mmCIF file of C-alpha atoms and ligand atoms in Angstrom:
data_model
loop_
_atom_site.group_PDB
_atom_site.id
_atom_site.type_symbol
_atom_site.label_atom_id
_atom_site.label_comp_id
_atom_site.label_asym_id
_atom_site.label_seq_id
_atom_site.Cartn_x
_atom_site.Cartn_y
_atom_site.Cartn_z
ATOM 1 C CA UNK A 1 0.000 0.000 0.000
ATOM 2 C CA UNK A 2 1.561 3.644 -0.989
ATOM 3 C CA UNK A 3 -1.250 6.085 0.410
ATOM 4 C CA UNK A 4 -1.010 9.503 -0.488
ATOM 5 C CA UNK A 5 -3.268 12.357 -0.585
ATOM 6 C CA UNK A 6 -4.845 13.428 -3.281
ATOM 7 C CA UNK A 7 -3.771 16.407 -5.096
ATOM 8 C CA UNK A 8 -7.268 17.446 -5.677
ATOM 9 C CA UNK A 9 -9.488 17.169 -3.169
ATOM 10 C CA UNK A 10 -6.818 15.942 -0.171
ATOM 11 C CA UNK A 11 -8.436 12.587 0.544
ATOM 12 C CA UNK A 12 -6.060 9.825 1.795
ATOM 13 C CA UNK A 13 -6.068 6.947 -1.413
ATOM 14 C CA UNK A 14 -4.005 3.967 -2.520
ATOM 15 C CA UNK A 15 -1.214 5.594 -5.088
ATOM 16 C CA UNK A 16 -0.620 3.240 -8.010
ATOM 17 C CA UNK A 17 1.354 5.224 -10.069
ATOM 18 C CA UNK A 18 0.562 8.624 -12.570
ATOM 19 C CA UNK A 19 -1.207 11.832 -11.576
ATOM 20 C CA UNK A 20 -1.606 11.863 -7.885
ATOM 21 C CA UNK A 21 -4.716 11.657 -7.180
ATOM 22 C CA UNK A 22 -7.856 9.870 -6.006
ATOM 23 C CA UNK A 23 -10.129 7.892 -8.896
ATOM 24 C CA UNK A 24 -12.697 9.659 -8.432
ATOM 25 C CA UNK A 25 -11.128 12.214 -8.827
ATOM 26 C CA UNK A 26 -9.314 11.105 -11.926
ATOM 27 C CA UNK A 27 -12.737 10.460 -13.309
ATOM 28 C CA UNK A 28 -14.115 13.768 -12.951
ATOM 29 C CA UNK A 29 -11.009 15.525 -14.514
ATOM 30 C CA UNK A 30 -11.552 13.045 -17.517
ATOM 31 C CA UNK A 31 -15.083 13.992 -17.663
ATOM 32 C CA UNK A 32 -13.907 17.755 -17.574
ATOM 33 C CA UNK A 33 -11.047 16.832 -20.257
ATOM 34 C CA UNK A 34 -13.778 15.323 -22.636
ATOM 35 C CA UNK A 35 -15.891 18.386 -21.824
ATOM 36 C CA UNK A 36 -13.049 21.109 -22.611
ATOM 37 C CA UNK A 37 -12.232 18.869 -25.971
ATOM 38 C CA UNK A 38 -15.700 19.149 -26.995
ATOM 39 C CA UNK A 39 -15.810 22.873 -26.258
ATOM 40 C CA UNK A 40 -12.538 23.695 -28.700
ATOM 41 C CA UNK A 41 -13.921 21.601 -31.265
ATOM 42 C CA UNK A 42 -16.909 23.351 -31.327
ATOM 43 C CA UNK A 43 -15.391 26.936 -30.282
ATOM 44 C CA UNK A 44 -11.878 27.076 -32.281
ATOM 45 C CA UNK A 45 -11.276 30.838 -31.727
ATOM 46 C CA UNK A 46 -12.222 30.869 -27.496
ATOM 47 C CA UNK A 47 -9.623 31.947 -25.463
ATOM 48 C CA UNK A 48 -7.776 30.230 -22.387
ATOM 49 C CA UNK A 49 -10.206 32.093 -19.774
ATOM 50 C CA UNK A 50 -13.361 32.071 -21.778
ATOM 51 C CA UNK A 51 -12.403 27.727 -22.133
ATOM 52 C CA UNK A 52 -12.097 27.742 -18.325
ATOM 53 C CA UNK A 53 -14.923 29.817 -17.326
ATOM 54 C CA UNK A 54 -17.391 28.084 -19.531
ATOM 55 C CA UNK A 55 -16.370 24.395 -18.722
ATOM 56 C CA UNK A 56 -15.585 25.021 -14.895
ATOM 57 C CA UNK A 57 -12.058 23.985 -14.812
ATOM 58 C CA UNK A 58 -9.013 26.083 -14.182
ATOM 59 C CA UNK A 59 -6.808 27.808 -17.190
ATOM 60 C CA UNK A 60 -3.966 25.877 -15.595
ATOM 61 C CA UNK A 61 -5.299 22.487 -15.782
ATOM 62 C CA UNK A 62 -6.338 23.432 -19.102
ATOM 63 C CA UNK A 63 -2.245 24.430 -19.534
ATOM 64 C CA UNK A 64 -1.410 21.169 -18.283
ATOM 65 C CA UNK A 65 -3.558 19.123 -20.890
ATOM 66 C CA UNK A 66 -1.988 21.288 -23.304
ATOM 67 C CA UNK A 67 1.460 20.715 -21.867
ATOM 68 C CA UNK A 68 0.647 16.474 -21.798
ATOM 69 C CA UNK A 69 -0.307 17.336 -25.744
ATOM 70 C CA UNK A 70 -3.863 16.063 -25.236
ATOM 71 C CA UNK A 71 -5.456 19.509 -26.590
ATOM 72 C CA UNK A 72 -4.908 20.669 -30.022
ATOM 73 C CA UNK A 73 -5.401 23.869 -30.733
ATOM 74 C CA UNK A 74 -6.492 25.444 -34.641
ATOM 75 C CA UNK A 75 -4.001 28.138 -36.191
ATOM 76 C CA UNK A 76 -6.553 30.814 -35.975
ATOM 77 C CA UNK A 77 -7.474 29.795 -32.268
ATOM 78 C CA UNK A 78 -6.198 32.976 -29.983
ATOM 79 C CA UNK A 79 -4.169 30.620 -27.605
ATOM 80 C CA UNK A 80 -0.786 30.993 -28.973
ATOM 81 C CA UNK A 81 1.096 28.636 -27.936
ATOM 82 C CA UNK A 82 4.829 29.137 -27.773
ATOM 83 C CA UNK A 83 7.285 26.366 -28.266
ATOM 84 C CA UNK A 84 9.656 27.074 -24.942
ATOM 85 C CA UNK A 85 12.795 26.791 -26.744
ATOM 86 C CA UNK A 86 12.409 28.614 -29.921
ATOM 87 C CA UNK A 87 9.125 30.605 -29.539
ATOM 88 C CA UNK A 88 7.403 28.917 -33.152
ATOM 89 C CA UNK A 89 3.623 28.627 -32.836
ATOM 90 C CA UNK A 90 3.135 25.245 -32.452
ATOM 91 C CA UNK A 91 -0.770 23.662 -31.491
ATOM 92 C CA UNK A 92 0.324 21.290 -28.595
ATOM 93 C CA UNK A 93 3.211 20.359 -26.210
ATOM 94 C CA UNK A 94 5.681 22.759 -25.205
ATOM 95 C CA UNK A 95 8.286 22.457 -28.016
ATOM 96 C CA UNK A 96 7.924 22.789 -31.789
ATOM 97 C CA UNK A 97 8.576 18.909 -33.438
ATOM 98 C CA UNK A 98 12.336 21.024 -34.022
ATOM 99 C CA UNK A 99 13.412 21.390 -31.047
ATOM 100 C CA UNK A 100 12.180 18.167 -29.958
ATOM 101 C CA UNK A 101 13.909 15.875 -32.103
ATOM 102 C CA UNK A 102 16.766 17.934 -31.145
ATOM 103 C CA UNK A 103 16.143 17.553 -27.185
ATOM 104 C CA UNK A 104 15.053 13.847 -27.341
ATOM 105 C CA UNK A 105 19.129 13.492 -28.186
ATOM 106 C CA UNK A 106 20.241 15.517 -25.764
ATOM 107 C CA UNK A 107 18.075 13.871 -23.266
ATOM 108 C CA UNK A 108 19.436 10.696 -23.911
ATOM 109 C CA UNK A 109 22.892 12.116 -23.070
ATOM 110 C CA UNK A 110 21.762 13.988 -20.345
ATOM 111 C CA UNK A 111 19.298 12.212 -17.773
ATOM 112 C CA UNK A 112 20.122 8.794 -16.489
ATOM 113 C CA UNK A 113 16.237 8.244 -16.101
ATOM 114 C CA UNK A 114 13.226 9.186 -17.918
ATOM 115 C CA UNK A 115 11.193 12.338 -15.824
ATOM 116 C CA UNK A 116 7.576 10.786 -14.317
ATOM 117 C CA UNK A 117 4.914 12.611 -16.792
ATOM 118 C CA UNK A 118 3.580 14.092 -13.572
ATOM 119 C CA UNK A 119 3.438 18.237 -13.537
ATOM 120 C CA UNK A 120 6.693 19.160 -11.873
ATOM 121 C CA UNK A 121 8.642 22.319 -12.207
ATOM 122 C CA UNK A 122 12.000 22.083 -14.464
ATOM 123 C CA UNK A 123 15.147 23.503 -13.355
ATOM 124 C CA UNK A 124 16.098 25.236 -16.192
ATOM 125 C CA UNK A 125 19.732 26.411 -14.810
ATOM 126 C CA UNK A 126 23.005 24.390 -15.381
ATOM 127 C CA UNK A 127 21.432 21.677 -17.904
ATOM 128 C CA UNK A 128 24.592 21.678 -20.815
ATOM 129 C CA UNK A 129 23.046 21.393 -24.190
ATOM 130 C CA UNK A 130 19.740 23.134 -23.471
ATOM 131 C CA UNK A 131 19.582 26.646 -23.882
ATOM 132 C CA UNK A 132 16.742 29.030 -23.314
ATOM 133 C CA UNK A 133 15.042 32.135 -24.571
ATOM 134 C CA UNK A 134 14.075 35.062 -22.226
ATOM 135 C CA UNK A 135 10.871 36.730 -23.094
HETATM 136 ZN ZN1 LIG B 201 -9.459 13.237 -4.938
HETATM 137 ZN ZN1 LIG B 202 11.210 25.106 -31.089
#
């Protein structure tokens, strides 16, 4: 047993592995996911806020989904999104397919071990090979 609380809501729940948090709490983010989805499909041009105020959720999960590359995003769709290394529009992710190829190697020299998928904040500093833009 690995119990943990949940990032969500804060109950106690058995941690298998992936987003920490509880399942039903996992369920009702999916069921927000599908919802948000839906909404850019059928709303190409609404912006981060207006996506979050209409579907309930908050603009950062809705960065996060974006970040995991599970939203996709329209070229005429206000969002913007900035590959992090290069600053090309790209629709998903946080690097252009570029700078990714190009990363991908240097991860492979770089990291020992593959970073869980879960949200945590990247040192940017002292990383050889990766350099970065300021805005
Ligand atoms: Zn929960
Ligand atoms: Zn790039």
């Amino acid at each position: 047993m690995n119990l943990r609380n949940c990032a969500r809501c804060g109950k106690m729940f058995n941690y298998i592995g992936g987003q920490p948090v509880c399942d039903a709490c996992k369920k009702a983010i999916e069921e927000d996911f599908q919802k948000v989805k839906q909404y850019i499909v059928d709303n190409p041009r609404a912006g981060l806020k207006e996506i979050a105020e209409e579907n309930g959720v908050t603009t950062k999960q809705i960065q996060q989904w974006i970040r995991e590359e599970r939203l996709m995003f329209t070229s005429d769709s206000p969002l913007q999104i900035q590959c992090e290394n290069c600053g090309a529009q790209i629709q998903t992710g946080r690097y252009c397919a570029k700078c990714k190829a190009s990363m991908a190697n240097n991860l492979n020299n770089t990291f020992a071990k593959p970073q869980p998928a879960i949200q945590q904040p990247v040192k940017k500093e002292g990383k050889a090979g990766m350099r970065f833009l300021d805005t």
